[in-house]
Amino acid sequence: MKDFFISGIQQVGVGTVDFRRSWNWLIQMFGAETKILEDDTVAERMLPYTGNQPQKRHACIAVNVQGGGGFEIWQYSEREPLNAKFEIGIGEIGIFGAKVKCTDVRAFRKQLLEHWNRCGEVEQLPDGTLCLYVQDLYGNLYQLVEDKHVFIRNGRLTGGVVGAMVGVTDMKASMRFYGDILGYDTVVYDQTDIFKDWKMWHRGTEQYRRVLLRRSKKTEGAFSELFGESTIELVQAIDRVPKKIYEGRYWGDPGFIQLCFDVTGMQALGKFCAKKGRPFTVDSCPDGEVFNMGEAAGHFTYIEDPDGTLIEFVETHKIPVVKKLNWYLDLRKRDRRKPLPKFLFRLMALVSKETIKN
């Protein structure tokens, strides 16, 4: 048995030019109203991806307790965020879309059209799963995938993040990376075609190879039942050479900046990644110290996939339960493989609920 394990997708990073507007949109659309942490300080340990200069930023992580990973909303506070110089389309290199859980895609589309029209028709993935594509305020693409499983019911049709669509240049190398290191070792489908569900989106009428990967091993850990199952969809353009989404830009600039996994056993994971030829490019705690992240504490690291797409690992040490009562949960003092009880998430959702603000 390995000395580390991955509990699921913790969050997808969403760089933005307007922190509050982006979070409001994610609350309204996907119920991202339970705040796990918020931090308005300087990012000092991401120098390889921020021009070798510390950068001040405002960020938060918020989840929907119906299940799935969260959203890390991220904005530079002093530097002007730099948008991509081209329209990001299907198959561009990097994370070009996030997958979000939805219990009833057709009902959600009907509900959505009452106040938002940047969405497509209800479609099917190659395996027959119902899906719906939605663009946010700034053109980021979300794929709603129908999934009936609910962790804590809150009356919404949507949940959190359950995967990502990642543009790649070498399918074989990418499948090996996501399979060997992250555990997405089961092929759900592997098809090359012009796909109907992408036709209305930029570059969606071209030919692609798309491979959907799922983990064969059941996840475990404190947050595993909240995060649930997830998939990674690798997409390779056949008819053109795609562009790198973050070419000439910094981590934190607008778009999907990273895919983050919740882990236990960071030191052992680091050795494993190094043996696989993917050493940590960033390590927040190289000497084993604890890194404070505003209202939480832990250890974060980064690696790159074969195309340079950023994968983050976070080993959570402390999170707030009821901050006003100074009640924090120290995960190092419990069985790390055992899921947290639902009542804690219910309580966190109750006391940390964010509502839409101007």
Short mmCIF file of C-alpha atoms in Angstrom, two decimals:
data_model
loop_
_atom_site.label_atom_id
_atom_site.label_comp_id
_atom_site.label_asym_id
_atom_site.label_seq_id
_atom_site.Cartn_x
_atom_site.Cartn_y
_atom_site.Cartn_z
CA MET A 1 0.00 0.00 0.00
CA LYS A 2 1.29 3.47 -0.89
CA ASP A 3 2.06 5.90 1.93
CA PHE A 4 -0.19 8.49 0.32
CA PHE A 5 -3.66 8.62 -1.17
CA ILE A 6 -5.74 11.04 -3.23
CA SER A 7 -9.26 11.76 -1.94
CA GLY A 8 -10.65 13.45 -5.04
CA ILE A 9 -10.83 16.79 -6.80
CA GLN A 10 -10.71 19.50 -4.15
CA GLN A 11 -11.29 22.43 -6.51
CA VAL A 12 -10.69 23.97 -9.89
CA GLY A 13 -8.99 27.36 -9.93
CA VAL A 14 -10.85 30.13 -11.76
CA GLY A 15 -8.81 33.25 -12.49
CA THR A 16 -10.91 36.37 -12.95
CA VAL A 17 -10.84 40.14 -13.43
CA ASP A 18 -13.60 40.65 -10.85
CA PHE A 19 -13.55 38.46 -7.76
CA ARG A 20 -17.00 39.36 -6.43
CA ARG A 21 -18.83 39.18 -9.74
CA SER A 22 -17.32 35.77 -10.50
CA TRP A 23 -18.20 34.38 -7.07
CA ASN A 24 -21.73 35.77 -7.30
CA TRP A 25 -22.17 34.00 -10.62
CA LEU A 26 -20.90 30.70 -9.19
CA ILE A 27 -23.27 31.06 -6.22
CA GLN A 28 -26.23 31.77 -8.47
CA MET A 29 -25.46 29.04 -11.02
CA PHE A 30 -23.76 26.26 -9.07
CA GLY A 31 -24.55 26.96 -5.42
CA ALA A 32 -20.92 27.68 -4.44
CA GLU A 33 -22.06 29.36 -1.23
CA THR A 34 -20.21 27.44 1.50
CA LYS A 35 -16.91 29.23 2.03
CA ILE A 36 -14.05 27.00 3.13
CA LEU A 37 -11.45 29.76 3.25
CA GLU A 38 -10.76 33.29 2.03
CA ASP A 39 -7.36 34.93 1.77
CA ASP A 40 -6.30 38.43 0.68
CA THR A 41 -2.53 38.33 1.02
CA VAL A 42 0.58 37.86 -1.11
CA ALA A 43 1.28 34.67 -3.08
CA GLU A 44 4.96 34.28 -2.26
CA ARG A 45 5.55 30.63 -3.16
CA MET A 46 4.33 30.50 -6.75
CA LEU A 47 7.28 32.40 -8.21
CA PRO A 48 7.88 30.00 -11.14
CA TYR A 49 4.42 30.92 -12.43
CA THR A 50 4.15 34.60 -11.40
CA GLY A 51 7.11 36.17 -13.18
CA ASN A 52 9.48 35.39 -10.30
CA GLN A 53 7.75 38.11 -8.28
CA PRO A 54 5.44 37.74 -5.25
CA GLN A 55 1.94 38.80 -6.26
CA LYS A 56 -0.88 40.13 -4.08
CA ARG A 57 -4.20 38.45 -4.71
CA HIS A 58 -7.68 37.91 -3.33
CA ALA A 59 -8.86 34.30 -3.36
CA CYS A 60 -11.41 32.01 -1.78
CA ILE A 61 -12.50 28.39 -2.00
CA ALA A 62 -16.24 27.74 -1.97
CA VAL A 63 -18.23 24.51 -2.35
CA ASN A 64 -21.76 23.25 -2.84
CA VAL A 65 -22.47 20.62 -0.17
CA GLN A 66 -24.66 18.61 -2.54
CA GLY A 67 -21.35 17.09 -3.59
CA GLY A 68 -18.32 17.59 -5.80
CA GLY A 69 -15.21 19.69 -5.54
CA GLY A 70 -15.14 23.44 -5.04
CA PHE A 71 -14.17 26.55 -6.95
CA GLU A 72 -11.12 28.62 -6.11
CA ILE A 73 -11.98 32.13 -7.26
CA TRP A 74 -8.75 34.07 -7.76
CA GLN A 75 -7.95 37.70 -8.71
CA TYR A 76 -4.75 39.72 -8.75
CA SER A 77 -5.09 42.68 -6.37
CA GLU A 78 -2.38 44.96 -7.74
CA ARG A 79 -1.37 43.52 -11.12
CA GLU A 80 -3.72 43.91 -14.09
CA PRO A 81 -4.97 40.41 -15.02
CA LEU A 82 -4.00 39.47 -18.58
CA ASN A 83 -6.60 37.82 -20.78
CA ALA A 84 -5.66 35.34 -23.49
CA LYS A 85 -5.02 37.04 -26.83
CA PHE A 86 -7.24 34.53 -28.63
CA GLU A 87 -10.67 33.03 -28.10
CA ILE A 88 -10.24 29.81 -26.15
CA GLY A 89 -11.95 26.97 -27.94
CA ILE A 90 -12.44 23.24 -27.65
CA GLY A 91 -9.17 21.37 -27.47
CA GLU A 92 -6.81 24.23 -26.60
CA ILE A 93 -3.87 23.06 -24.49
CA GLY A 94 -4.71 23.22 -20.80
CA ILE A 95 -7.98 23.13 -18.90
CA PHE A 96 -10.57 24.48 -21.34
CA GLY A 97 -13.63 23.34 -19.41
CA ALA A 98 -14.75 22.26 -15.95
CA LYS A 99 -17.26 19.46 -15.33
CA VAL A 100 -20.03 20.20 -12.82
CA LYS A 101 -22.52 17.79 -11.28
CA CYS A 102 -26.23 18.24 -12.12
CA THR A 103 -29.05 16.00 -10.88
CA ASP A 104 -31.44 16.90 -13.75
CA VAL A 105 -29.89 18.55 -16.81
CA ARG A 106 -33.16 19.24 -18.61
CA ALA A 107 -34.79 20.84 -15.58
CA PHE A 108 -31.68 22.92 -14.90
CA ARG A 109 -31.61 24.27 -18.47
CA LYS A 110 -35.25 25.31 -18.18
CA GLN A 111 -34.50 27.03 -14.88
CA LEU A 112 -31.33 28.60 -16.27
CA LEU A 113 -33.00 30.22 -19.28
CA GLU A 114 -35.11 32.37 -16.97
CA HIS A 115 -32.03 34.49 -16.21
CA TRP A 116 -29.07 33.27 -18.32
CA ASN A 117 -28.89 32.50 -22.04
CA ARG A 118 -25.25 31.58 -22.60
CA CYS A 119 -25.93 27.87 -22.70
CA GLY A 120 -26.45 25.17 -25.31
CA GLU A 121 -29.04 22.47 -25.83
CA VAL A 122 -29.19 19.30 -23.77
CA GLU A 123 -26.76 16.88 -25.44
CA GLN A 124 -25.21 13.48 -24.80
CA LEU A 125 -21.61 12.55 -24.12
CA PRO A 126 -20.21 9.65 -26.16
CA ASP A 127 -21.20 7.24 -23.37
CA GLY A 128 -24.81 8.49 -23.38
CA THR A 129 -24.62 10.69 -20.26
CA LEU A 130 -26.79 13.79 -20.57
CA CYS A 131 -24.88 17.07 -20.53
CA LEU A 132 -25.31 20.81 -20.94
CA TYR A 133 -22.70 23.46 -21.66
CA VAL A 134 -22.78 26.88 -19.99
CA GLN A 135 -20.44 29.87 -20.36
CA ASP A 136 -19.82 32.24 -17.47
CA LEU A 137 -19.48 36.02 -17.52
CA TYR A 138 -16.01 35.81 -19.02
CA GLY A 139 -16.39 32.94 -21.48
CA ASN A 140 -15.20 30.06 -19.28
CA LEU A 141 -16.92 26.84 -20.33
CA TYR A 142 -18.68 24.52 -17.87
CA GLN A 143 -20.00 21.09 -18.79
CA LEU A 144 -22.96 20.08 -16.64
CA VAL A 145 -23.05 16.27 -16.42
CA GLU A 146 -26.10 14.44 -15.13
CA ASP A 147 -25.35 12.65 -11.87
CA LYS A 148 -28.12 11.67 -9.45
CA HIS A 149 -25.87 11.19 -6.42
CA VAL A 150 -26.31 13.85 -3.71
CA PHE A 151 -24.15 14.20 -0.59
CA ILE A 152 -26.28 16.70 1.36
CA ARG A 153 -29.51 17.80 -0.29
CA ASN A 154 -30.00 21.58 -0.35
CA GLY A 155 -32.72 21.96 -2.95
CA ARG A 156 -30.47 22.81 -5.89
CA LEU A 157 -30.17 20.98 -9.19
CA THR A 158 -26.41 21.46 -9.35
CA GLY A 159 -23.47 20.37 -7.26
CA GLY A 160 -19.74 21.00 -7.47
CA VAL A 161 -16.81 20.14 -9.71
CA VAL A 162 -16.57 16.52 -10.84
CA GLY A 163 -13.85 16.75 -13.46
CA ALA A 164 -12.19 18.72 -16.22
CA MET A 165 -11.72 18.79 -19.97
CA VAL A 166 -8.00 19.05 -20.72
CA GLY A 167 -6.44 19.74 -24.10
CA VAL A 168 -3.35 17.62 -24.78
CA THR A 169 -0.82 17.10 -27.60
CA ASP A 170 0.17 13.49 -26.96
CA MET A 171 -2.71 11.26 -25.87
CA LYS A 172 -0.55 8.30 -24.93
CA ALA A 173 1.71 10.37 -22.66
CA SER A 174 -1.23 12.16 -21.08
CA MET A 175 -3.14 8.94 -20.39
CA ARG A 176 -0.04 7.56 -18.70
CA PHE A 177 0.33 10.69 -16.55
CA TYR A 178 -3.31 10.89 -15.41
CA GLY A 179 -3.48 7.13 -14.95
CA ASP A 180 -0.18 6.42 -13.19
CA ILE A 181 0.04 9.50 -10.96
CA LEU A 182 -3.57 10.56 -10.36
CA GLY A 183 -5.22 7.15 -10.57
CA TYR A 184 -7.52 7.79 -13.56
CA ASP A 185 -6.75 4.39 -15.01
CA THR A 186 -10.09 3.27 -16.50
CA VAL A 187 -11.14 4.28 -20.02
CA VAL A 188 -14.87 5.05 -20.19
CA TYR A 189 -14.69 5.95 -23.89
CA ASP A 190 -12.05 6.65 -26.52
CA GLN A 191 -13.48 8.11 -29.72
CA THR A 192 -12.27 10.21 -32.64
CA ASP A 193 -14.92 12.21 -34.48
CA ILE A 194 -16.65 15.55 -34.93
CA PHE A 195 -18.84 15.60 -31.84
CA LYS A 196 -22.38 16.94 -31.80
CA ASP A 197 -22.27 18.19 -28.21
CA TRP A 198 -19.43 20.61 -29.08
CA LYS A 199 -20.77 22.02 -32.36
CA MET A 200 -22.03 25.34 -31.02
CA TRP A 201 -18.80 26.19 -29.20
CA HIS A 202 -15.67 27.79 -30.64
CA ARG A 203 -13.62 25.23 -32.60
CA GLY A 204 -16.28 22.64 -31.85
CA THR A 205 -16.91 21.61 -35.46
CA GLU A 206 -13.39 20.21 -35.88
CA GLN A 207 -12.23 16.63 -35.40
CA TYR A 208 -10.93 15.50 -32.02
CA ARG A 209 -9.91 12.42 -30.15
CA ARG A 210 -11.52 12.46 -26.74
CA VAL A 211 -10.77 9.99 -23.96
CA LEU A 212 -12.76 9.95 -20.72
CA LEU A 213 -10.91 8.50 -17.74
CA ARG A 214 -12.27 7.37 -14.39
CA ARG A 215 -10.58 6.00 -11.27
CA SER A 216 -10.97 2.25 -10.67
CA LYS A 217 -10.10 2.54 -6.98
CA LYS A 218 -12.63 3.90 -4.51
CA THR A 219 -11.43 7.13 -2.92
CA GLU A 220 -10.95 7.52 0.81
CA GLY A 221 -10.18 10.31 3.23
CA ALA A 222 -11.84 13.08 5.23
CA PHE A 223 -13.49 14.79 2.24
CA SER A 224 -13.89 11.80 -0.07
CA GLU A 225 -17.66 11.49 0.33
CA LEU A 226 -18.17 15.20 -0.34
CA PHE A 227 -15.98 15.15 -3.45
CA GLY A 228 -17.40 11.88 -4.79
CA GLU A 229 -16.37 10.31 -8.09
CA SER A 230 -14.79 12.35 -10.86
CA THR A 231 -13.52 12.03 -14.42
CA ILE A 232 -10.83 13.58 -16.58
CA GLU A 233 -11.58 14.07 -20.27
CA LEU A 234 -8.45 14.33 -22.41
CA VAL A 235 -8.94 16.01 -25.79
CA GLN A 236 -6.50 16.01 -28.70
CA ALA A 237 -7.06 18.10 -31.82
CA ILE A 238 -6.69 16.16 -35.08
CA ASP A 239 -7.05 18.91 -37.71
CA ARG A 240 -4.84 21.65 -36.23
CA VAL A 241 -2.11 22.56 -33.80
CA PRO A 242 -3.95 23.95 -30.75
CA LYS A 243 -2.77 26.93 -28.73
CA LYS A 244 -1.56 26.90 -25.12
CA ILE A 245 -4.15 28.64 -22.97
CA TYR A 246 -1.56 30.16 -20.63
CA GLU A 247 1.20 30.87 -23.15
CA GLY A 248 2.80 34.18 -22.12
CA ARG A 249 0.52 34.61 -19.10
CA TYR A 250 0.76 34.03 -15.37
CA TRP A 251 -0.88 31.54 -13.04
CA GLY A 252 -3.95 33.38 -11.76
CA ASP A 253 -4.69 35.20 -15.01
CA PRO A 254 -8.29 34.71 -16.28
CA GLY A 255 -9.30 31.14 -17.07
CA PHE A 256 -9.04 27.74 -15.43
CA ILE A 257 -5.66 28.03 -13.72
CA GLN A 258 -5.25 24.59 -12.12
CA LEU A 259 -6.97 21.38 -11.13
CA CYS A 260 -6.44 20.63 -7.43
CA PHE A 261 -6.53 17.26 -5.67
CA ASP A 262 -6.96 16.64 -1.95
CA VAL A 263 -4.19 14.32 -0.72
CA THR A 264 -2.82 12.69 2.40
CA GLY A 265 0.89 11.85 2.71
CA MET A 266 2.47 14.72 0.76
CA GLN A 267 6.08 13.72 1.44
CA ALA A 268 5.50 10.22 0.09
CA LEU A 269 3.58 11.62 -2.88
CA GLY A 270 6.53 13.87 -3.69
CA LYS A 271 8.91 10.93 -3.85
CA PHE A 272 6.43 9.01 -6.00
CA CYS A 273 6.00 11.89 -8.45
CA ALA A 274 9.77 12.37 -8.71
CA LYS A 275 10.23 8.67 -9.56
CA LYS A 276 7.62 9.09 -12.30
CA GLY A 277 9.58 12.00 -13.75
CA ARG A 278 7.13 14.66 -12.51
CA PRO A 279 8.79 16.29 -9.47
CA PHE A 280 7.11 19.10 -7.56
CA THR A 281 7.70 22.44 -9.27
CA VAL A 282 6.34 24.32 -6.23
CA ASP A 283 6.42 23.16 -2.62
CA SER A 284 4.91 25.41 0.05
CA CYS A 285 6.56 23.50 2.89
CA PRO A 286 9.93 22.17 1.70
CA ASP A 287 11.18 21.78 5.27
CA GLY A 288 8.01 20.12 6.58
CA GLU A 289 6.50 23.25 8.13
CA VAL A 290 2.78 24.12 8.07
CA PHE A 291 1.61 26.75 5.57
CA ASN A 292 -1.16 29.09 6.70
CA MET A 293 -3.75 29.89 4.03
CA GLY A 294 -5.82 32.63 5.64
CA GLU A 295 -8.44 30.76 7.68
CA ALA A 296 -6.98 27.32 7.02
CA ALA A 297 -3.59 25.62 7.11
CA GLY A 298 -1.90 22.83 5.23
CA HIS A 299 0.69 21.93 2.61
CA PHE A 300 0.35 22.58 -1.11
CA THR A 301 2.48 21.54 -4.05
CA TYR A 302 2.31 21.63 -7.85
CA ILE A 303 3.35 19.41 -10.71
CA GLU A 304 2.86 19.77 -14.46
CA ASP A 305 1.23 17.35 -16.86
CA PRO A 306 3.13 16.53 -20.10
CA ASP A 307 1.89 19.80 -21.69
CA GLY A 308 2.58 22.01 -18.69
CA THR A 309 -1.00 22.10 -17.36
CA LEU A 310 -0.85 22.77 -13.62
CA ILE A 311 -1.96 20.10 -11.16
CA GLU A 312 -2.12 21.13 -7.51
CA PHE A 313 -2.02 18.88 -4.46
CA VAL A 314 -3.27 20.06 -1.07
CA GLU A 315 -2.86 18.22 2.21
CA THR A 316 -5.28 19.97 4.56
CA HIS A 317 -4.22 20.26 8.19
CA LYS A 318 -6.75 22.69 9.62
CA ILE A 319 -10.07 24.14 8.48
CA PRO A 320 -12.59 26.40 10.24
CA VAL A 321 -15.89 24.85 11.34
CA VAL A 322 -17.33 27.78 13.30
CA LYS A 323 -14.80 30.59 13.10
CA LYS A 324 -16.72 32.91 15.47
CA LEU A 325 -16.40 30.28 18.19
CA ASN A 326 -12.76 29.63 17.29
CA TRP A 327 -13.72 26.05 16.38
CA TYR A 328 -11.22 24.61 13.95
CA LEU A 329 -10.82 21.01 12.88
CA ASP A 330 -7.27 19.62 13.01
CA LEU A 331 -7.26 16.74 10.55
CA ARG A 332 -3.88 15.48 11.73
CA LYS A 333 -5.49 14.34 15.00
CA ARG A 334 -7.91 11.86 13.42
CA ASP A 335 -7.88 8.79 11.19
CA ARG A 336 -7.06 10.40 7.83
CA ARG A 337 -8.71 7.61 5.85
CA LYS A 338 -12.07 7.97 7.59
CA PRO A 339 -14.65 10.34 6.00
CA LEU A 340 -15.83 13.28 8.07
CA PRO A 341 -19.42 13.02 9.35
CA LYS A 342 -22.11 14.83 7.39
CA PHE A 343 -23.18 16.97 10.35
CA LEU A 344 -19.89 18.89 10.17
CA PHE A 345 -20.54 19.86 6.55
CA ARG A 346 -24.14 20.79 7.41
CA LEU A 347 -22.82 23.05 10.16
CA MET A 348 -20.17 24.61 7.93
CA ALA A 349 -22.79 25.26 5.26
CA LEU A 350 -25.03 26.93 7.82
CA VAL A 351 -22.45 29.23 9.40
CA SER A 352 -20.33 30.08 6.34
CA LYS A 353 -23.06 30.58 3.75
CA GLU A 354 -22.30 33.38 1.31
CA THR A 355 -25.08 35.22 -0.46
CA ILE A 356 -24.91 37.29 -3.62
CA LYS A 357 -23.45 40.72 -2.91
CA ASN A 358 -22.95 43.81 -5.03
#
